[in-house]
Structures are given as C-alpha cells and as structure tokens.
Amino acid sequence: RLIPYSDRPNFPYTFQVVRNNDINAFALVGGFVYVHTGLLKGVENEAELAAVIAHEIAHITSKHSIERLRQIIKDNNFSEIEYGTIINLLEDIAFSLPRGRQQEYEADRKGIEMLHGAGYAPSGMTGFLQKLTKGNTPAMLRTHPEPAKRLDTLNEIINKKGWNPNGGDGLDSDAYKRKIESLLIE
C-alpha cells in the first residue's frame, strides 16, 4: 500500500518479520526491510507501523545505505574487498552505524508523504515519535536525531500541507492487534 507512493514504486521490495523483542526496523541495500516482532508489539496501531515502514522505504529510495557504504569504502581506502568484509560492512550499516541527521530528516519527510499518500493518518508517524520523546528510546534510535526535533519538523510539514493529523486509516488499535496476533505466536 505504501510502495506506490514511494520514489521508486517499481523497485522490488522484500519485507520480513524478525523474531526479536527489540523495538526495531531496518532497511538494507536491495530493497530489504526487516521489522522486529518487538516493533509490532510496541506500536499502537497500523498507522504507526506503516509510518516506520514508510521511513525505512524512504531510506532505500534515497539510497542512504549505498551512500554510507561508499563513504566507508572511501574512508578506509579499500581497493579490493573480500566477500566477508562486505558482509561485515553491510551488518555495520544496518545495525550500528548512525545515519546522518539529514538522512533521517529526509526519510521522515518522504515517509510522511508516503504515509499520507497511501491514506494512513499522519498521526501514525507523529504518534510513534511522541512515544520516543517520553524516554526509554530503543537502542536502534539512539543514533537518530532527537525525537522531539523530528516531531516538530513533521508537525510543521503536516500544518503546511493542511493535512488532518487523524484524517486517514490505521488508527483502530483493536483491529491492528487482531491483524498481528498470528505473527506474534512463538
């Protein structure tokens, strides 16, 4: 539902659920998006989940992982890289190396545009970030810009566009819980 509103609607994406209790999602080169079961449990509704996925799709369409990989190769003066080294670099990119502040804001901006275009309530993204401003920021987000600043930027976008923050789909928490129930069975 989100992909048609992305910058690369014809790109082949693959979505996977990872059995891990961390509140996390990440994107890799090649259109791979991984969502932890901890995130599925941690979001309030489908709009919040869609917001996180839209943000990750935006990292892919903006080629942020490729930019980071190129910078690492340049910084380390790699001329020939062994396969194992490439795998290690990709793992670092996905799990530990912080994305640039501008890349996060760009993914937020593109993500909320995608979210709104797909008919989800923009409050899905702001609601998720609002939770992060209340402390207990998941480890994967500690390298991101401060949630409160990201939230302010997103609210500015919503206001400038004249969008109703709660206008759209995905806000029914009970319906969301029923939809994901089977994914959470161990």
C-alpha positions as CSV (number, residue, x, y, z in Angstrom):
1,R,0.0,0.0,0.0
2,L,2.9,2.4,0.7
3,I,5.1,1.5,-2.2
4,P,3.1,3.1,-5.0
5,Y,3.7,6.4,-3.1
6,S,7.4,6.0,-2.8
7,D,10.0,7.5,-5.1
8,R,10.7,4.0,-6.6
9,P,7.3,2.3,-6.9
10,N,8.6,-0.3,-9.4
11,F,11.6,-1.4,-7.3
12,P,11.4,-5.0,-5.9
13,Y,11.0,-4.8,-2.1
14,T,11.2,-7.7,0.3
15,F,9.6,-7.4,3.8
16,Q,10.5,-9.8,6.6
17,V,9.5,-10.1,10.2
18,V,12.4,-10.9,12.6
19,R,11.6,-12.7,15.9
20,N,13.3,-10.3,18.2
21,N,11.8,-8.3,21.1
22,D,13.7,-5.1,20.3
23,I,11.7,-2.2,19.0
24,N,13.4,-2.0,15.7
25,A,13.1,-2.0,11.9
26,F,15.8,-1.5,9.4
27,A,16.4,-1.4,5.6
28,L,19.3,-2.8,3.6
29,V,20.6,-2.3,0.1
30,G,18.5,-4.1,-2.4
31,G,15.0,-3.2,-1.0
32,F,15.1,-5.4,2.1
33,V,13.0,-4.2,5.0
34,Y,13.1,-6.0,8.3
35,V,10.6,-5.5,11.1
36,H,11.2,-6.9,14.6
37,T,8.3,-8.5,16.5
38,G,9.2,-6.1,19.3
39,L,8.2,-3.2,17.0
40,L,4.9,-5.0,16.0
41,K,4.1,-5.2,19.8
42,G,5.4,-1.7,20.5
43,V,3.4,0.4,18.1
44,E,-0.2,1.3,18.9
45,N,-1.8,0.8,15.6
46,E,-1.4,0.1,11.9
47,A,-0.7,3.7,11.1
48,E,2.3,3.8,13.4
49,L,3.7,0.6,11.9
50,A,3.1,1.9,8.4
51,A,4.9,5.1,9.4
52,V,8.0,3.2,10.5
53,I,7.9,1.1,7.3
54,A,7.5,4.2,5.2
55,H,10.5,5.7,6.9
56,E,12.6,2.6,6.1
57,I,11.4,2.6,2.5
58,A,12.5,6.2,2.2
59,H,16.0,5.2,3.3
60,I,16.0,2.7,0.4
61,T,14.6,5.1,-2.2
62,S,17.1,7.7,-1.1
63,K,20.0,5.2,-1.3
64,H,21.2,6.1,2.2
65,S,22.8,2.6,2.8
66,I,24.6,2.9,-0.5
67,E,25.9,6.3,0.4
68,R,27.1,5.1,3.7
69,L,28.8,2.0,2.1
70,R,30.6,4.2,-0.4
71,Q,31.8,6.6,2.3
72,I,33.1,3.7,4.4
73,I,35.0,2.3,1.4
74,K,36.4,5.7,0.6
75,D,37.4,6.4,4.2
76,N,39.2,3.1,4.6
77,N,40.8,3.2,1.1
78,F,39.5,-0.2,0.2
79,S,40.5,-1.1,-3.4
80,E,39.7,-4.8,-3.2
81,I,37.2,-6.1,-0.7
82,E,36.7,-9.7,0.3
83,Y,33.2,-11.1,0.5
84,G,33.4,-11.5,4.3
85,T,34.4,-7.8,4.6
86,I,31.4,-6.7,2.5
87,I,29.1,-8.8,4.7
88,N,30.6,-7.2,7.9
89,L,30.2,-3.7,6.4
90,L,26.6,-4.3,5.5
91,E,25.9,-5.6,9.0
92,D,27.5,-2.4,10.5
93,I,25.5,-0.2,8.2
94,A,22.2,-1.9,9.1
95,F,22.8,-2.3,12.8
96,S,25.2,0.1,14.3
97,L,26.5,3.0,12.2
98,P,24.4,6.1,12.7
99,R,22.8,7.6,9.6
100,G,23.4,11.3,9.1
101,R,21.0,13.7,10.7
102,Q,19.9,14.9,7.2
103,Q,19.3,11.4,6.1
104,E,16.9,10.8,9.0
105,Y,15.0,14.0,8.3
106,E,14.8,13.2,4.6
107,A,13.4,9.7,5.5
108,D,10.9,11.3,7.8
109,R,9.8,13.8,5.2
110,K,9.5,11.2,2.4
111,G,7.9,8.7,4.8
112,I,5.1,11.0,6.0
113,E,4.4,11.9,2.3
114,M,4.2,8.2,1.5
115,L,2.0,7.6,4.6
116,H,-0.4,10.3,3.7
117,G,-0.5,9.3,0.0
118,A,-1.4,5.7,1.0
119,G,-4.3,7.0,3.0
120,Y,-2.9,6.5,6.5
121,A,-3.3,9.1,9.2
122,P,-0.2,11.3,9.5
123,S,-0.5,10.9,13.3
124,G,0.9,7.4,12.8
125,M,4.3,8.9,12.4
126,T,4.0,11.7,14.9
127,G,2.4,9.3,17.5
128,F,5.3,6.9,17.3
129,L,7.8,9.7,17.6
130,Q,5.8,11.1,20.5
131,K,6.4,7.9,22.4
132,L,10.1,8.2,21.8
133,T,10.2,11.7,23.4
134,K,8.9,10.2,26.7
135,G,12.1,8.3,27.3
136,N,13.1,4.7,27.0
137,T,14.3,5.3,23.5
138,P,15.1,1.9,21.9
139,A,18.8,1.3,21.3
140,M,18.4,1.4,17.5
141,L,17.1,5.0,17.7
142,R,19.8,6.4,20.0
143,T,21.9,7.3,16.9
144,H,19.0,9.2,15.3
145,P,18.4,12.9,15.8
146,E,16.4,13.9,18.9
147,P,12.8,12.6,18.6
148,A,11.4,16.0,19.8
149,K,13.1,17.9,16.9
150,R,11.9,15.3,14.4
151,L,8.4,15.6,15.8
152,D,8.5,19.4,15.4
153,T,9.6,19.1,11.8
154,L,6.9,16.6,11.0
155,N,4.2,18.7,12.6
156,E,5.4,21.6,10.5
157,I,5.0,19.5,7.4
158,I,1.5,18.4,8.4
159,N,0.5,22.0,9.1
160,K,2.0,23.4,5.9
161,K,0.2,20.8,3.8
162,G,-3.1,21.4,5.6
163,W,-3.5,17.7,6.5
164,N,-5.7,16.5,9.3
165,P,-3.3,14.6,11.5
166,N,-6.0,12.0,12.3
167,G,-7.5,12.0,8.8
168,G,-6.9,8.6,7.4
169,D,-6.7,4.9,8.1
170,G,-4.9,2.8,10.6
171,L,-5.9,4.3,13.9
172,D,-8.0,1.4,15.2
173,S,-5.8,-0.3,17.8
174,D,-8.1,-3.2,18.4
175,A,-8.2,-4.1,14.7
176,Y,-4.4,-3.8,14.5
177,K,-3.9,-6.2,17.4
178,R,-6.2,-8.8,15.8
179,K,-4.2,-8.5,12.5
180,I,-0.8,-9.1,14.0
181,E,-1.8,-11.7,16.5
182,S,-0.7,-14.6,14.4
183,L,2.7,-13.0,13.7
184,L,3.4,-12.9,17.4
185,I,2.8,-16.6,18.2
186,E,6.1,-18.2,19.3
